[in-house]
Short mmCIF file of C-alpha atoms in Angstrom, two decimals:
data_model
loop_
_atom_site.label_atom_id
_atom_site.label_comp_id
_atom_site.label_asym_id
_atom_site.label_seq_id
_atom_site.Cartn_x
_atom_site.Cartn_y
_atom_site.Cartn_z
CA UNK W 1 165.87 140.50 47.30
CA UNK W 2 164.96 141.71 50.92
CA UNK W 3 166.40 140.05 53.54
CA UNK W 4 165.12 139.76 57.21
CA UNK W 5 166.98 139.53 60.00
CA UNK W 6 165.38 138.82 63.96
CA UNK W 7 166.85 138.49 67.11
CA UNK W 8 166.65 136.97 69.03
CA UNK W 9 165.78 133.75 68.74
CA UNK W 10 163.92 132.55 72.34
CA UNK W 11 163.24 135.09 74.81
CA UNK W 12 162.39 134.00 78.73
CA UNK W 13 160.79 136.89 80.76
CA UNK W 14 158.99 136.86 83.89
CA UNK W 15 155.66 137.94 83.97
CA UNK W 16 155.35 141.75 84.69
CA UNK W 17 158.23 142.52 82.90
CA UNK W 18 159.05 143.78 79.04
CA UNK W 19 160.02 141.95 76.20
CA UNK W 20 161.92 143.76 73.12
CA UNK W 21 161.98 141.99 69.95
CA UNK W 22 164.34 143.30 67.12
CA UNK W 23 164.36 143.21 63.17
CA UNK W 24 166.66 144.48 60.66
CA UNK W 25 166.13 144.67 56.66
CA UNK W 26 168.06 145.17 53.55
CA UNK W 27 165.67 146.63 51.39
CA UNK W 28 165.34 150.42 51.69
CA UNK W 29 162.49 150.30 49.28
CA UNK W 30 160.46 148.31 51.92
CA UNK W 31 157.61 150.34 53.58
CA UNK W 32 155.35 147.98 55.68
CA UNK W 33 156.43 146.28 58.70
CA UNK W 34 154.04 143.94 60.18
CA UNK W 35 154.41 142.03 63.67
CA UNK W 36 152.42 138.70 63.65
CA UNK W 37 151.66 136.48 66.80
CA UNK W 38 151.62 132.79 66.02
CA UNK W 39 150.03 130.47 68.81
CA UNK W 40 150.61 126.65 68.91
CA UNK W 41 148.18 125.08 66.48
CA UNK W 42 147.26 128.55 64.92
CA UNK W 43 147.87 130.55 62.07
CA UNK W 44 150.54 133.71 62.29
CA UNK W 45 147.69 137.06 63.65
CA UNK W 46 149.01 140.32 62.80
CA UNK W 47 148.76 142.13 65.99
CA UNK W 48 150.44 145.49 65.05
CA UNK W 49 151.95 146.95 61.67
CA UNK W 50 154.12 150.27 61.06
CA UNK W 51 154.81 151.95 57.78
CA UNK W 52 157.67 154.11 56.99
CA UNK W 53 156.08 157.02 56.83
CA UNK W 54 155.81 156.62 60.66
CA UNK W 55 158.62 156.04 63.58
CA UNK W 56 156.86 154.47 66.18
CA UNK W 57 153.06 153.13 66.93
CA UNK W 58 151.18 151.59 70.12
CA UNK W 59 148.54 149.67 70.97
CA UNK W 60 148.08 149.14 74.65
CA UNK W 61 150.83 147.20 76.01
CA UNK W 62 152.28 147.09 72.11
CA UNK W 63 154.40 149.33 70.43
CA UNK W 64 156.47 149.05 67.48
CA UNK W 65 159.39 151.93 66.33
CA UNK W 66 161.18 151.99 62.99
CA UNK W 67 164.72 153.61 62.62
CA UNK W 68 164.67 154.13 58.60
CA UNK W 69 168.40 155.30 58.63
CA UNK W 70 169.11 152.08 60.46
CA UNK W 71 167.10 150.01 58.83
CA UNK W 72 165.46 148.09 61.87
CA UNK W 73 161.91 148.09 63.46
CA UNK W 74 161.77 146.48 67.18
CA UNK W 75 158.87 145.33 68.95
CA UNK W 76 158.13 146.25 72.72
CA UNK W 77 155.86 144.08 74.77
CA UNK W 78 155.34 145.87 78.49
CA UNK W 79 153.83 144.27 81.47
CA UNK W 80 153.93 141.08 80.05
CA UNK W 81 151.85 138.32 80.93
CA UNK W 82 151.37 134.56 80.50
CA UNK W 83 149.53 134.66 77.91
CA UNK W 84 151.56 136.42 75.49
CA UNK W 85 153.65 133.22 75.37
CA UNK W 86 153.59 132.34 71.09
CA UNK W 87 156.29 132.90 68.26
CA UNK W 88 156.56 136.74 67.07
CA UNK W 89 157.39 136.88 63.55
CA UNK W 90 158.49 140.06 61.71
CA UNK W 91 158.11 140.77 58.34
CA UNK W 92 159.12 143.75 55.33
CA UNK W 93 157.06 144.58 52.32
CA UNK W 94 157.27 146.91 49.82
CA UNK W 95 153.79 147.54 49.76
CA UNK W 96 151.74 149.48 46.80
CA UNK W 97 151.57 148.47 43.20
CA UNK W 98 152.97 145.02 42.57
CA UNK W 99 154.90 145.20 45.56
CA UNK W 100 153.04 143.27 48.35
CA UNK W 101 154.61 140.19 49.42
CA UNK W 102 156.01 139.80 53.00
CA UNK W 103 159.70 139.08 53.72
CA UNK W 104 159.90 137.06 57.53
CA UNK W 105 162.04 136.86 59.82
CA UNK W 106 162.76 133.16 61.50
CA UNK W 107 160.57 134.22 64.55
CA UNK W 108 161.27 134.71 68.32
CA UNK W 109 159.91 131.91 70.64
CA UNK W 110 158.77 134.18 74.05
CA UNK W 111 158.13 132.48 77.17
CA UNK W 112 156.35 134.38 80.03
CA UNK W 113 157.02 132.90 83.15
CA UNK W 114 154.50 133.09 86.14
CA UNK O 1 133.12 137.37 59.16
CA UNK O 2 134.81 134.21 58.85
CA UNK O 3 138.38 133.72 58.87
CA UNK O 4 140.40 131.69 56.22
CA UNK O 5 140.12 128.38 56.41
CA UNK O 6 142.35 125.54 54.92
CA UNK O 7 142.13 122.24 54.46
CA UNK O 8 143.35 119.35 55.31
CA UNK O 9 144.70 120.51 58.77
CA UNK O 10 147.37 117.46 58.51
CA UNK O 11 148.60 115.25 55.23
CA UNK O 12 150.79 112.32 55.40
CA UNK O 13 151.85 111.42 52.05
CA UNK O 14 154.39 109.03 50.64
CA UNK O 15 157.45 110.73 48.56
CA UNK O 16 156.12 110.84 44.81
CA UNK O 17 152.33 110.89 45.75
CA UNK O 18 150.21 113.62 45.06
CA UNK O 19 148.60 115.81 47.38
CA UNK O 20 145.99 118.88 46.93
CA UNK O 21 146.24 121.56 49.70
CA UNK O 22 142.99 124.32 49.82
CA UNK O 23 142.46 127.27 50.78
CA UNK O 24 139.06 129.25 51.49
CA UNK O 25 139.86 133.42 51.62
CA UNK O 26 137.63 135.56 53.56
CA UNK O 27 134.88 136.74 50.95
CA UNK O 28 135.16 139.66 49.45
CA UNK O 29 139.00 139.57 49.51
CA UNK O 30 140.62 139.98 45.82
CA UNK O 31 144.38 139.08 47.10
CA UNK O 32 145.51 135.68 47.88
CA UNK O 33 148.93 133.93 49.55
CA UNK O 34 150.56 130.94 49.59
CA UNK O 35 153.52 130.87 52.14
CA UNK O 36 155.19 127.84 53.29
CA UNK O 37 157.63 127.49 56.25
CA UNK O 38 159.91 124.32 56.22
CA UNK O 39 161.26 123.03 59.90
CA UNK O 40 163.11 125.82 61.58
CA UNK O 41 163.25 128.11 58.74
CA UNK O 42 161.37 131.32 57.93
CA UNK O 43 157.59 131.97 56.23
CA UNK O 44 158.50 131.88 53.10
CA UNK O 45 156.24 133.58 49.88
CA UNK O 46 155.09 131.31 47.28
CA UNK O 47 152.75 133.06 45.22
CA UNK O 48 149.85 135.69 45.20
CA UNK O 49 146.74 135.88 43.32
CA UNK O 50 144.42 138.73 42.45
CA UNK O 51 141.65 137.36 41.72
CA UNK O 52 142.06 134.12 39.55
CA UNK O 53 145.09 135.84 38.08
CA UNK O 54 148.12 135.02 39.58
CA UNK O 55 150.64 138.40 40.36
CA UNK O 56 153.42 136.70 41.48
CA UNK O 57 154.59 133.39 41.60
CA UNK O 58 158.54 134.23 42.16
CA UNK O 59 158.68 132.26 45.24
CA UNK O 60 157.06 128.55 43.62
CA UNK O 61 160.32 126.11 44.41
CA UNK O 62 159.95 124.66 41.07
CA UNK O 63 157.42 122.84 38.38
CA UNK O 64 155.75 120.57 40.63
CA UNK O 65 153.85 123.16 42.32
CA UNK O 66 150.43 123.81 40.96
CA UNK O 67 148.59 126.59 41.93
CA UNK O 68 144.69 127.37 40.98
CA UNK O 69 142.44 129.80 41.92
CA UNK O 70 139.46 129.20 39.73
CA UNK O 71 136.50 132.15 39.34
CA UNK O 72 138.39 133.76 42.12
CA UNK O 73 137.36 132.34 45.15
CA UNK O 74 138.96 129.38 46.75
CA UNK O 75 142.45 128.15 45.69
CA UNK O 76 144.59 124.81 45.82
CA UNK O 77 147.73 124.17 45.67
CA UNK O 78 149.09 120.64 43.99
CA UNK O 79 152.43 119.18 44.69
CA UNK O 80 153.08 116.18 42.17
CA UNK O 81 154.84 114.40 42.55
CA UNK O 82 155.90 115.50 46.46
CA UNK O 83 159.23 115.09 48.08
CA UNK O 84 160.41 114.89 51.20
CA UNK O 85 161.60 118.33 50.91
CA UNK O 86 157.97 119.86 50.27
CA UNK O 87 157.38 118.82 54.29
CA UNK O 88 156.32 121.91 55.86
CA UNK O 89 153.53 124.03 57.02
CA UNK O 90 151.10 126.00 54.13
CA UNK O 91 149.96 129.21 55.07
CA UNK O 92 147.37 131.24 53.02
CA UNK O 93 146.60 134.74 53.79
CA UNK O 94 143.86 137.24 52.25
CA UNK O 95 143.61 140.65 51.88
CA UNK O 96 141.62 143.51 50.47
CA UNK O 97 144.41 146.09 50.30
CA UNK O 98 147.17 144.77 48.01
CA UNK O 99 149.61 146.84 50.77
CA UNK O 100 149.62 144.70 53.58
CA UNK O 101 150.10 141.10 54.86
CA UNK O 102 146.40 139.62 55.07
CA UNK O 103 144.90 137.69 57.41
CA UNK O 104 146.35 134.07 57.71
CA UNK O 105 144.54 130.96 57.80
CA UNK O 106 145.34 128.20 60.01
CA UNK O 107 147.94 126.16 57.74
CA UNK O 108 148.10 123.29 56.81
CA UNK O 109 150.80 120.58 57.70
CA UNK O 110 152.64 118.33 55.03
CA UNK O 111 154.48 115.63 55.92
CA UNK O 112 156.19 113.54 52.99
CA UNK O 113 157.71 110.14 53.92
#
């Protein structure tokens, strides 16, 4: 089955500054790579996603790439600010058909320092 | 629109109790998780529904998980009897498009003693 690898594992960065967030799977069939954002108390929010169809995506201070070859997607995080402070989980899916269910990764604990 | 919801936020059972975890989906949305994630590990995938059917249940640990989703709606998920293993946090997700992850509920936090 897929397997889903994250690193790494806590991340300090002072405010202002970027925050990189890497994942690597096993499953070449795997097509949908969703970032989710999980605040204390709270469930996981998907705040970006990137098929394979596509090598890289933003969203304001967000972007996600995907190296197919390589198999790994990383997350960027620029100007970072307090409030981005949560667990970032990655996650694979084959998705279509029967193929929907999401693979994580153990999540990355950032801290944004002011 | 409303989110999912779940219920009970917290459960404190005893080891070989039962306990009945639920899960409200955001109307109108045919797929349904279950994830768990025991302490320190990853999300894990329990089972999906479409509908009241379920599509997958590859990830169910073994026969004392019980999953329901009657007339398509809401769902529950039984553990009976629990052990202390089953301590973790539930997730539920829903989605419209079968492709993609859903939109996660809250959780809800076992605790077997």
């Amino acid at each position: 089955g897929e397997n889903v690898e994250q690193h790494p594992s806590t991340l300090s960065v002072q405010e202002g500054d970027s925050a990189v967030i890497k994942c690597t799977y096993s499953d070449s069939a795997s097509n949908y790579f969703p970032w989710y954002k999980q605040e204390l108390g709270k469930g996981p929010q998907l705040i970006i996603d990137i098929r394979s169809n596509v090598g890289e995506k933003k969203d304001q201070r967000i972007a996600v790439t995907l190296n197919k070859t390589a198999k790994h997607f990383s997350l960027h995080i620029t100007e970072t600010q307090p409030e981005d402070s949560a667990v970032y989980f990655c996650a694979a899916s084959k998705g279509g058909g029967s193929n929907y269910k999401l693979t994580f990764g153990k999540g990355t604990l950032l801290t944004v320092n002011p | 629109e409303a989110g999912v919801t779940q219920f009970p936020s917290h459960s404190v059972i005893e080891k070989g109790q039962t306990v009945t975890l639920r899960c409200d989906p955001i109307s109108g949305h045919d797929n349904l998780y279950w994830y768990r994630r025991v302490m320190g590990k990853e999300i894990k995938f329990l089972l999906h529904f479409v509908k009241e059917s379920k599509q997958d249940e590859s990830g169910m640990p073994n026969n004392r998980f019980l999953a329901e989703r009657t007339g398509g709606t809401y769902s529950t998920l039984k553990v009976q009897p629990a052990e202390l293993e089953d301590s973790g946090v539930y997730f539920c997700a829903s989605s419209q498009d079968m492709g993609t992850g859903g939109v996660f509920g809250p959780g809800t936090r076992l605790t077997v003693l």
